[in-house]
Short mmCIF file of C-alpha atoms and ligand atoms in Angstrom, two decimals:
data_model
loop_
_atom_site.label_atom_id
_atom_site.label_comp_id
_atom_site.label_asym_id
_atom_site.label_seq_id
_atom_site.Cartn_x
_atom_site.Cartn_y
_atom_site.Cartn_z
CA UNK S 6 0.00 0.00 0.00
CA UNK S 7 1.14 3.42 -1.02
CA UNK S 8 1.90 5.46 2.56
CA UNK S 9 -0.95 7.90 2.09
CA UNK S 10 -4.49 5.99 1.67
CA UNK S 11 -5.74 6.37 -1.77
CA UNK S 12 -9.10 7.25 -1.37
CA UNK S 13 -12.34 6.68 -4.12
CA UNK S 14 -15.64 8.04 -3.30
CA UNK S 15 -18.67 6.30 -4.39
CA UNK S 16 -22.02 8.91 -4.38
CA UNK S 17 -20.80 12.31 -4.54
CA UNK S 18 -23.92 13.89 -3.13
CA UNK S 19 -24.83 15.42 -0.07
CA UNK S 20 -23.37 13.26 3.03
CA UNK S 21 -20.03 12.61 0.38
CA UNK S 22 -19.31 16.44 0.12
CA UNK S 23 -20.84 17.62 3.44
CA UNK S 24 -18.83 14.77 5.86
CA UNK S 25 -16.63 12.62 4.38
CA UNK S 26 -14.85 14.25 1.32
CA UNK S 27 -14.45 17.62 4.01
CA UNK S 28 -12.85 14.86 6.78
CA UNK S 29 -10.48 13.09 4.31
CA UNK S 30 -9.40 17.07 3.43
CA UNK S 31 -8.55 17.82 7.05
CA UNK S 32 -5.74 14.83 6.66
CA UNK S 33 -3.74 15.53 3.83
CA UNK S 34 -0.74 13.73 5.53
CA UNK S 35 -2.43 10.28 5.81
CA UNK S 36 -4.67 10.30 2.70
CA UNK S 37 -5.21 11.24 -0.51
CA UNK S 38 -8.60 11.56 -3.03
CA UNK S 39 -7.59 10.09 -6.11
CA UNK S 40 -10.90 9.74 -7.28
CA UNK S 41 -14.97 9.86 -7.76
CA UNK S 42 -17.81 7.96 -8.79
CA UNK S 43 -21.44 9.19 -9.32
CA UNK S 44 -23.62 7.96 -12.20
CA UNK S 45 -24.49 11.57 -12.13
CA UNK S 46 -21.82 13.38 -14.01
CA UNK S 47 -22.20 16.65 -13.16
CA UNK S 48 -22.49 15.90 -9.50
CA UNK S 49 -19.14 13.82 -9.97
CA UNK S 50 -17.19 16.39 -11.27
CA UNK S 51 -18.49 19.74 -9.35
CA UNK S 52 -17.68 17.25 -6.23
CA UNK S 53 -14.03 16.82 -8.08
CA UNK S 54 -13.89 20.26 -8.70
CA UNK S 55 -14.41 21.42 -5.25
CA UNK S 56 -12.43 18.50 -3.62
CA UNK S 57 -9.05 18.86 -6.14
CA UNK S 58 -9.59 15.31 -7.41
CA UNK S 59 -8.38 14.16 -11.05
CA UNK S 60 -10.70 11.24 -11.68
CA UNK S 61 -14.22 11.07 -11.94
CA UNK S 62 -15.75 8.05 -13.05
CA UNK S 63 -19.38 7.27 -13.81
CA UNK S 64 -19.42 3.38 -12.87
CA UNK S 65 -18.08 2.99 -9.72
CA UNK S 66 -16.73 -0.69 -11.42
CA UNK S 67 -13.95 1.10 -13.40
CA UNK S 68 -13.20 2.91 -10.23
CA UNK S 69 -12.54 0.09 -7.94
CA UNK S 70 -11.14 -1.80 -11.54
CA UNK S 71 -8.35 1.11 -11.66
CA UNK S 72 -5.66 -0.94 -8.94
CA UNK S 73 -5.21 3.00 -7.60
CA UNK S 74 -7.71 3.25 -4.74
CA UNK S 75 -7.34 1.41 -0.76
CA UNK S 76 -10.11 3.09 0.81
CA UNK S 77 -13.75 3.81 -0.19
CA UNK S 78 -16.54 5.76 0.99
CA UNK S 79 -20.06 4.44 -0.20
CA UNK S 80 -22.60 7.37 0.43
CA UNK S 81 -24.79 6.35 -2.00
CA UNK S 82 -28.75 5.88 -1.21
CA UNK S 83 -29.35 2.87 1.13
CA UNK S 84 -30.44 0.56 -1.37
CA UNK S 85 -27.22 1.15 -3.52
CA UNK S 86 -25.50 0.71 -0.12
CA UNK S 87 -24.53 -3.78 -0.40
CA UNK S 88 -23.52 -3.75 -4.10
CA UNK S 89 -20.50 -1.15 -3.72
CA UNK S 90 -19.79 -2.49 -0.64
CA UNK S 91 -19.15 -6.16 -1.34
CA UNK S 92 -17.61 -5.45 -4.52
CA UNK S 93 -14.92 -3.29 -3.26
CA UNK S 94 -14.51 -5.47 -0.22
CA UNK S 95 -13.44 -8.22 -2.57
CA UNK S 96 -11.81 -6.19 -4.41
CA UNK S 97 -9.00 -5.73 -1.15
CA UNK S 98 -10.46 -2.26 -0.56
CA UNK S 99 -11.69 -0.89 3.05
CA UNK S 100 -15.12 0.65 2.65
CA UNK S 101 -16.33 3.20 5.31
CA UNK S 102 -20.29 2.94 4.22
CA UNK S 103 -23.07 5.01 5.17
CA UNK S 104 -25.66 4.08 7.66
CA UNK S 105 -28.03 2.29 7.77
CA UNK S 106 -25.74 -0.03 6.43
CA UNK S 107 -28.33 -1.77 4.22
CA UNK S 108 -31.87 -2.12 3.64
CA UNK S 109 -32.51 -5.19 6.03
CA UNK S 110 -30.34 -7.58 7.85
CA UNK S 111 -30.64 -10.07 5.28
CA UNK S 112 -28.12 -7.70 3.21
CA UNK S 113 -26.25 -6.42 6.21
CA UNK S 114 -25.05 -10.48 6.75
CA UNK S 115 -23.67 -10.71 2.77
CA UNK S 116 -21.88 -7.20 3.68
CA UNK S 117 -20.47 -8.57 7.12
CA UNK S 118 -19.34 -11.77 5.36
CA UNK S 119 -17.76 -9.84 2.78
CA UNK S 120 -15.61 -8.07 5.54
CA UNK S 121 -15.06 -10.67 7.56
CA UNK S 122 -13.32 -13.36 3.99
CA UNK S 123 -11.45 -10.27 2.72
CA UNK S 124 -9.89 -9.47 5.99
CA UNK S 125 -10.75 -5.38 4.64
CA UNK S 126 -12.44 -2.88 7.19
CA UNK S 127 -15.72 -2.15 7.12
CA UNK S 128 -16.84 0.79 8.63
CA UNK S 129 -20.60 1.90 9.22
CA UNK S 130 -20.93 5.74 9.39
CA UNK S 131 -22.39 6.29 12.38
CA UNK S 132 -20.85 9.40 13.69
CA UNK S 133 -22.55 10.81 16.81
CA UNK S 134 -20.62 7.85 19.31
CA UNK S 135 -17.73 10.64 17.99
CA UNK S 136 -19.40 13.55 19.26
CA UNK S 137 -17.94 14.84 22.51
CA UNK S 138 -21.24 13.01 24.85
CA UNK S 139 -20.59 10.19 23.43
CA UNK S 140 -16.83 10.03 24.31
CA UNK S 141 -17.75 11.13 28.07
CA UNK S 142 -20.73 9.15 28.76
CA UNK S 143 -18.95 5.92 27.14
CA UNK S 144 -15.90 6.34 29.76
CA UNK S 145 -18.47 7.34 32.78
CA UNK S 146 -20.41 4.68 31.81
CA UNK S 147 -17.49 2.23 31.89
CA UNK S 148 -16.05 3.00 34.94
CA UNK S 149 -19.32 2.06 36.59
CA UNK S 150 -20.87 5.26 37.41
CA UNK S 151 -24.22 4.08 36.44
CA UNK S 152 -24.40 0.62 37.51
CA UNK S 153 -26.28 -1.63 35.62
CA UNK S 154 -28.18 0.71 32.83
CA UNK S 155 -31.77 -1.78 32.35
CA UNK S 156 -33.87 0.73 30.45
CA UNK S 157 -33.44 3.43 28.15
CA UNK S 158 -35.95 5.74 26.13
CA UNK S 159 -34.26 6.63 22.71
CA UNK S 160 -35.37 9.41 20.66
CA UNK S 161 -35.00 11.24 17.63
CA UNK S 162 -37.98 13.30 16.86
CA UNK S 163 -38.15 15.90 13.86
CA UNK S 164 -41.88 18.36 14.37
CA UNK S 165 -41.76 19.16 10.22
CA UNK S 166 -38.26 17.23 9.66
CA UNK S 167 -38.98 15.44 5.92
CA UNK S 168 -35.81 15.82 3.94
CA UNK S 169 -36.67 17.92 0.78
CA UNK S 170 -33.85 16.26 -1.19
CA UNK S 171 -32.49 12.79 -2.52
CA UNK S 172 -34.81 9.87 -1.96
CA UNK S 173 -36.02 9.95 2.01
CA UNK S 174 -39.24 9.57 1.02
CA UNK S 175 -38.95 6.37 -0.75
CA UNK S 176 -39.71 3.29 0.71
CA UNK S 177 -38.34 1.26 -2.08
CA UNK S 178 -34.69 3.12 -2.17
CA UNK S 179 -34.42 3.62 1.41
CA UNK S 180 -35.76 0.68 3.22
CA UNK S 181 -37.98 2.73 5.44
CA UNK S 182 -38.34 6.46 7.05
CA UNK S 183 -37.33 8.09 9.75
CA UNK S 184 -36.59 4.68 12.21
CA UNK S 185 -34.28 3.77 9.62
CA UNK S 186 -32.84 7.06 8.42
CA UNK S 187 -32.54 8.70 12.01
CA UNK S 188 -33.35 6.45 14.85
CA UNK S 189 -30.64 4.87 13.37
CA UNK S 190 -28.38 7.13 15.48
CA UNK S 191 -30.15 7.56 18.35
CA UNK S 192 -30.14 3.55 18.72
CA UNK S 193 -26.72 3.33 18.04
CA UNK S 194 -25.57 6.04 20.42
CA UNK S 195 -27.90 3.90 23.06
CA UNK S 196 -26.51 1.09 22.35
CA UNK S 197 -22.60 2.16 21.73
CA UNK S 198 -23.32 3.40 25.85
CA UNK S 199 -24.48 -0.08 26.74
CA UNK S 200 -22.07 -2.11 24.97
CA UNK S 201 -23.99 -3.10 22.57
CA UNK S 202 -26.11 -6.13 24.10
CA UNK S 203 -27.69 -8.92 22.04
CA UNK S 204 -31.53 -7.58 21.01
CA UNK S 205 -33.56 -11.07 21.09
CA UNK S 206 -37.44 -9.87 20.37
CA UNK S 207 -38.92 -6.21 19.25
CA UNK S 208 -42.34 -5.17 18.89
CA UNK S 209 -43.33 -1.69 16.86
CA UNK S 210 -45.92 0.34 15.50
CA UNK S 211 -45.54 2.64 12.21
CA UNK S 212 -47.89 5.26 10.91
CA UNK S 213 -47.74 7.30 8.17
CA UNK S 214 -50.93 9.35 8.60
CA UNK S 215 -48.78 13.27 8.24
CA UNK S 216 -46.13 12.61 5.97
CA UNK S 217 -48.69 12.24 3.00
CA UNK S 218 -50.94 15.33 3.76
CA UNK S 219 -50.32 17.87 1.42
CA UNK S 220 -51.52 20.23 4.05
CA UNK S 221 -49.32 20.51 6.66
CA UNK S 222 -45.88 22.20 6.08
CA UNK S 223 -42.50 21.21 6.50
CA UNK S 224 -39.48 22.58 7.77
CA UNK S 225 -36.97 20.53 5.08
CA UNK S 226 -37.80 21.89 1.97
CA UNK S 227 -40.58 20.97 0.05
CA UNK S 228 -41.31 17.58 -1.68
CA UNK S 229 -44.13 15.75 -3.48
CA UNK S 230 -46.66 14.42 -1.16
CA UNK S 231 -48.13 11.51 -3.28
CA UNK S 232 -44.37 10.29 -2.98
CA UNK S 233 -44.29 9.79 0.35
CA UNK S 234 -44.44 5.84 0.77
CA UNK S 235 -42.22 5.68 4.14
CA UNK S 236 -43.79 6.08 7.69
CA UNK S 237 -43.91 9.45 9.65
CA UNK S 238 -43.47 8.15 12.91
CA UNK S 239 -42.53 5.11 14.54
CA UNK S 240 -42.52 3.54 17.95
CA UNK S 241 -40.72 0.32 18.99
CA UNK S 242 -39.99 -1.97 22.19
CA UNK S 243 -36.84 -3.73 21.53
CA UNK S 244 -35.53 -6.74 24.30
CA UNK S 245 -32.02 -7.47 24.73
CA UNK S 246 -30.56 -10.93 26.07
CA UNK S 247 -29.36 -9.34 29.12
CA UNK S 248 -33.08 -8.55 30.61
CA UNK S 249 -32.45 -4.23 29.38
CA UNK S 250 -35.56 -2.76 27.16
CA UNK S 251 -34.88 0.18 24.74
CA UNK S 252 -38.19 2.11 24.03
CA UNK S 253 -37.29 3.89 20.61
CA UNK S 254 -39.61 7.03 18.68
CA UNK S 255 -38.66 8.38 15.16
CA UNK S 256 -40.46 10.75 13.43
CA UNK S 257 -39.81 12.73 10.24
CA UNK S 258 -43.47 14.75 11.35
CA UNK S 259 -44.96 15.01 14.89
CA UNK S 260 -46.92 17.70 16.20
CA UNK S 261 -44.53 17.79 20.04
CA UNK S 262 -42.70 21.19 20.95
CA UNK S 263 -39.39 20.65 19.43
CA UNK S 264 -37.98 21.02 15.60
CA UNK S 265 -35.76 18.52 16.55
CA UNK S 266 -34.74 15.93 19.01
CA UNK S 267 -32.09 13.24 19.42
CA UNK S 268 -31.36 12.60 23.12
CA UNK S 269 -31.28 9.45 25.20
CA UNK S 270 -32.49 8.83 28.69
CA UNK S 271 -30.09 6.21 30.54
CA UNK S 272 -31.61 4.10 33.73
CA UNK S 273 -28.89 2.73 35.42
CA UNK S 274 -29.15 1.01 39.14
CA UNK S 275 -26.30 3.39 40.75
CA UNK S 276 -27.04 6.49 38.29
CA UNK S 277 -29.45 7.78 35.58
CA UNK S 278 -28.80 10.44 32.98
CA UNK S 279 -30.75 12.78 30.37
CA UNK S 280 -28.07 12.87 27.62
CA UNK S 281 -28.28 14.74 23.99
CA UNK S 282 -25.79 14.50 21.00
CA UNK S 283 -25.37 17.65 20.55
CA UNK S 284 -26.47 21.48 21.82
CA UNK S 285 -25.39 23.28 24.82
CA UNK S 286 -25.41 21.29 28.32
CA UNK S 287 -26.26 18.43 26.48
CA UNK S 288 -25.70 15.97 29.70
CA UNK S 289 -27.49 15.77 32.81
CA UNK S 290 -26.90 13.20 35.20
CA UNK S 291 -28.81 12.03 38.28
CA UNK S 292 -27.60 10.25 41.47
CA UNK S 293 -27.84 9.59 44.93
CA UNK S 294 -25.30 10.09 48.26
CA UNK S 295 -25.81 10.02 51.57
CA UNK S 296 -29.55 9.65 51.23
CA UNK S 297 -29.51 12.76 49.23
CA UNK S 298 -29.87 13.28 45.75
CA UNK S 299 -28.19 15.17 43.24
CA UNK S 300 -28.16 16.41 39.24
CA UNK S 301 -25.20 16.65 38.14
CA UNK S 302 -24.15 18.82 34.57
CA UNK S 303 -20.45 17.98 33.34
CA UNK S 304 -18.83 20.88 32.58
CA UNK S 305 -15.60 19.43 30.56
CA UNK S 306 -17.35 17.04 28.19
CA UNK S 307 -14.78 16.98 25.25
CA UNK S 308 -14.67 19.33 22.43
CA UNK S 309 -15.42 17.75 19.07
CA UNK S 310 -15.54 20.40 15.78
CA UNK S 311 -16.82 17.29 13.63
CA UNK S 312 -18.32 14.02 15.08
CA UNK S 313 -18.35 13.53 10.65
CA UNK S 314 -14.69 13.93 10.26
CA UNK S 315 -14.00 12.01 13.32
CA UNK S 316 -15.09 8.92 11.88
CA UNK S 317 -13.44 9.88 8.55
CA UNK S 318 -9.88 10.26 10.56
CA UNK S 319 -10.67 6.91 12.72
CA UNK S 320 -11.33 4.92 9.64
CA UNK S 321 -8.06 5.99 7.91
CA UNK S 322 -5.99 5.33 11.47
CA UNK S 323 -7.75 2.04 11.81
CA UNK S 324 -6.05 1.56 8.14
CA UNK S 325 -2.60 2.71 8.47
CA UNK S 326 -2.72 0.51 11.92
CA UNK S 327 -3.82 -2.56 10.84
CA UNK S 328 -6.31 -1.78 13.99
CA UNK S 329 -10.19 -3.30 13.77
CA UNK S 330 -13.02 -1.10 12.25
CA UNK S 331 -14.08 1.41 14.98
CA UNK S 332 -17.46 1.04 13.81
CA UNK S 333 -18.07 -2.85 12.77
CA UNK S 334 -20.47 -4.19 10.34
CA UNK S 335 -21.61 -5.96 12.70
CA UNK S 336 -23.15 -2.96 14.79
CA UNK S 337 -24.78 -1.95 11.70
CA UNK S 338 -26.28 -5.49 11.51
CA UNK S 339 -27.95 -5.59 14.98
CA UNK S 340 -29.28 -1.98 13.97
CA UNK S 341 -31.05 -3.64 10.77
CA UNK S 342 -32.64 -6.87 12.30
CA UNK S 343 -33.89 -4.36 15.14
CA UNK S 344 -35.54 -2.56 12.44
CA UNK S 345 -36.34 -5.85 10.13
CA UNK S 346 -38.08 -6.51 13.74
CA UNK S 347 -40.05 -3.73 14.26
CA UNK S 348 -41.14 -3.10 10.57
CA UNK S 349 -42.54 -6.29 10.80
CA UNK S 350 -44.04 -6.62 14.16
CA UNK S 351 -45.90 -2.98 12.82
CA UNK S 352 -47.78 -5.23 9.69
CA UNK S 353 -48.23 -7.99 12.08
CA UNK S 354 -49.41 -6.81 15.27
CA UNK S 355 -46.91 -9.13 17.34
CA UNK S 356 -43.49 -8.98 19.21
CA UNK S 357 -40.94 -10.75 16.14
CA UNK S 358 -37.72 -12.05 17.08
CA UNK S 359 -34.84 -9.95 16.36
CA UNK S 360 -32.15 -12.22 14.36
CA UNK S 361 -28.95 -11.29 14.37
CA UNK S 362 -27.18 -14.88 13.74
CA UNK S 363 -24.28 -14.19 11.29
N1 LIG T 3 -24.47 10.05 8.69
C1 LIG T 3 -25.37 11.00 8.49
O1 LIG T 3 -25.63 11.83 9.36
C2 LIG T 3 -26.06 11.07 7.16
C3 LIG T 3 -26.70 12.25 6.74
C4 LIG T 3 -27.30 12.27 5.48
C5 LIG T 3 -27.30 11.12 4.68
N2 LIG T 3 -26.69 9.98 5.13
C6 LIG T 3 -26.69 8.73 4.32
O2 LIG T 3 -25.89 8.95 3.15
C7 LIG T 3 -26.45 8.25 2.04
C8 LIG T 3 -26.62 9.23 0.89
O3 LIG T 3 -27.41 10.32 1.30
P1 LIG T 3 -27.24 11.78 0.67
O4 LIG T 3 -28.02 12.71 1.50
O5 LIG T 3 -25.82 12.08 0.41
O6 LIG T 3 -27.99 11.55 -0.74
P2 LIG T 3 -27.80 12.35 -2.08
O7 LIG T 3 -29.01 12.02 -2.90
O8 LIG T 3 -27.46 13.78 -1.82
O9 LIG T 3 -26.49 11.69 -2.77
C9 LIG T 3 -26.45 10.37 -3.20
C10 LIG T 3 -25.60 10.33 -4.49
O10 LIG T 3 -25.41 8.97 -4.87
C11 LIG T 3 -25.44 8.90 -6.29
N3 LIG T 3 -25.70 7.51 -6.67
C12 LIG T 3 -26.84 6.80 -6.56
N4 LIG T 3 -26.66 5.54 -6.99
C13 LIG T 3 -25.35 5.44 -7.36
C14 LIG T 3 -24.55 4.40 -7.88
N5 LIG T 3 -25.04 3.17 -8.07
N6 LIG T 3 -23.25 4.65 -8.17
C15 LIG T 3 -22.73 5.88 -7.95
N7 LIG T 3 -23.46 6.93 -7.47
C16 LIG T 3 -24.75 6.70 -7.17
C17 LIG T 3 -26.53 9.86 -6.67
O11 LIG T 3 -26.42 10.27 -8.03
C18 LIG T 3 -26.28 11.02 -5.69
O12 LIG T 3 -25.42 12.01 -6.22
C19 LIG T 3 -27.74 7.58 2.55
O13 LIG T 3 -27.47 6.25 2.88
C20 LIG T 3 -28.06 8.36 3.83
O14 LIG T 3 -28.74 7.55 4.79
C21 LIG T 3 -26.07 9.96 6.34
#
């Protein structure tokens, strides 16, 4: 391997310019852009253009063909999300992929397997465990501050949050709505802070009663209404081998008196704590001593600019160090048979067993 990563991009819009082409630019040292792929040209080469890459490529084939790249990033639309993926991943080629990483767990397992023959990285981009209350509630959490956390209520709740752009609103590119596209983080930041235990059963309920309405407005642009084939809102009850519950809600449209939230409540037996992802005092924690009890606001959670280029500078460290992915396929695997789970349990009206055999 050349001593800078050669990097290939694979989906040059939004997420690829906003996060990941930006982080690989803070670390000119360890990496290098050699090249892009979008089957939409002009969105290939104004992401070139901005980025100071030479190639641009409209089949992302010829790109990993090329023998010039180490190190992708796949930030295409979910359900373009396994094909990259595996391909480069047999091709010798680390892959840092977007969350979720696929449409349902059945895909997620070919991706994992992929990884796990080629001996490459993969990498799910799931950022916010970056972000500075992540880093300081993983550590308290670790050094047994909380005691035993047994319930947590997850959410990540837009008021008139339907993304405008790309395809968010398509059940049949994306997988789902907002569970899938943003409780996506919330459950991994929940989960990241309780090591991750195995989910065994999950029962859910989806609706999709605002999203559609042509009448009620929206805070992320504007979009076509009879398009809307994802749910609005969703609500889920997930059960973990260890006896812990994780209540989740995700909504793209709610009528509740925030534009947005994404915060976690922790129950622990020693400790609870009230903790968002981002914003100002975005951790409160609540204890007891000497009969007395007390809330407690860390004041020197750490600083993080970019949670985004975080991840981008972890997954080219975990490269040059022959370290394992900081964020492994198989997290993003448990994340889609929870969903798988509660999709299902929504059309069937039962609790459905979460599999996440690999
Ligand atoms: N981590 C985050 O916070 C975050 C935020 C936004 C989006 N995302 C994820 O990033 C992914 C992309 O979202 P986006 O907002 O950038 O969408 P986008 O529509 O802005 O960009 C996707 C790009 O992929 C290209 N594309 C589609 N199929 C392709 C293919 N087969 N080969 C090459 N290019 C292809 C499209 O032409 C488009 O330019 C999604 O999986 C989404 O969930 C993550």
């Amino acid at each position: 391997m050349a001593d800078k990563v050669r990097v290939g991009i694979i989906g040059a819009g939004g997420i690829a310019q906003g996060a990941h082409m930006k982080g690989y630019a803070t670390i000119p040292d360890q990496c290098e852009m050699v090249a892009v792929a979008d089957l939409n040209e002009k969105v290939a080469n104004e992401a070139a253009e901005k980025f100071g890459i030479k190639k641009v490529y409209t089949d992302y084939r010829e790109m990993l063909a090329s023998g010039e790249i180490d190190a992708v990033s796949v930030t295409t639309p979910n359900k373009f999300h396994k094909d990259p993926t595996i391909e480069a991943l047999n091709a010798g080629i680390h892959v840092l992929c977007e969350k979720p990483l696929a449409m349902n767990a059945a895909e997620a397992k070919e991706m994992c397997a992929a990884a796990r023959d080629s001996g490459k990285i993969l990498q799910v981009a799931l950022q916010s465990r970056f972000s500075g209350p992540g880093r300081f509630m993983r550590e308290y959490i670790q050094a047994g501050n909380m005691g035993e956390i047994y319930f947590a209520r997850a959410q990540a709740l837009r008021r008139r949050g339907v993304p405008g752009w790309g395809v968010f609103i398509d059940k049949e590119k994306q997988g789902g709505g907002p569970l899938i596209d943003i409780g996506v983080h919330i459950l991994d930041f929940t989960l990241f802070l309780m090591g991750y235990p195995k989910p065994v059963s999950a029962s859910g309920k989806t609706w999709d009663m605002m999203g559609k309405n042509p009448e009620l407005t929206n805070n992320f642009g504007d979009y076509d209404r009879s398009k809307f084939t994802v749910e609005d809102f969703a609500v889920g009850m997930i059960k973990f081998e260890n006896g812990a519950v994780i209540s989740l809600e995700s909504s793209f449209m709610a009528n509740q008196g925030e534009n947005e939230i994404m915060k976690t409540q922790l129950f622990g037996t020693k400790a609870g704590a009230n903790v968002r992802i981002w914003g100002d005092d975005p951790i409160e924690i609540y204890t007891e001593e000497n009969k007395q009890l007390f809330d407690l606001k860390p004041r020197n959670i750490p600083k993080v600019d970019s949670p985004h280029t975080a991840e981008v500078v972890a997954f080219i460290e975990a490269i040059q160090n022959g370290a394992e992915s900081p964020v492994p396929g198989l997290n993003g695997l448990i994340l889609n048979a929870i969903f798988d789970a509660l999709y299902k349990s929504s059309e069937t009206g039962n609790e459905e067993k979460v599999d996440v055999s690999f």
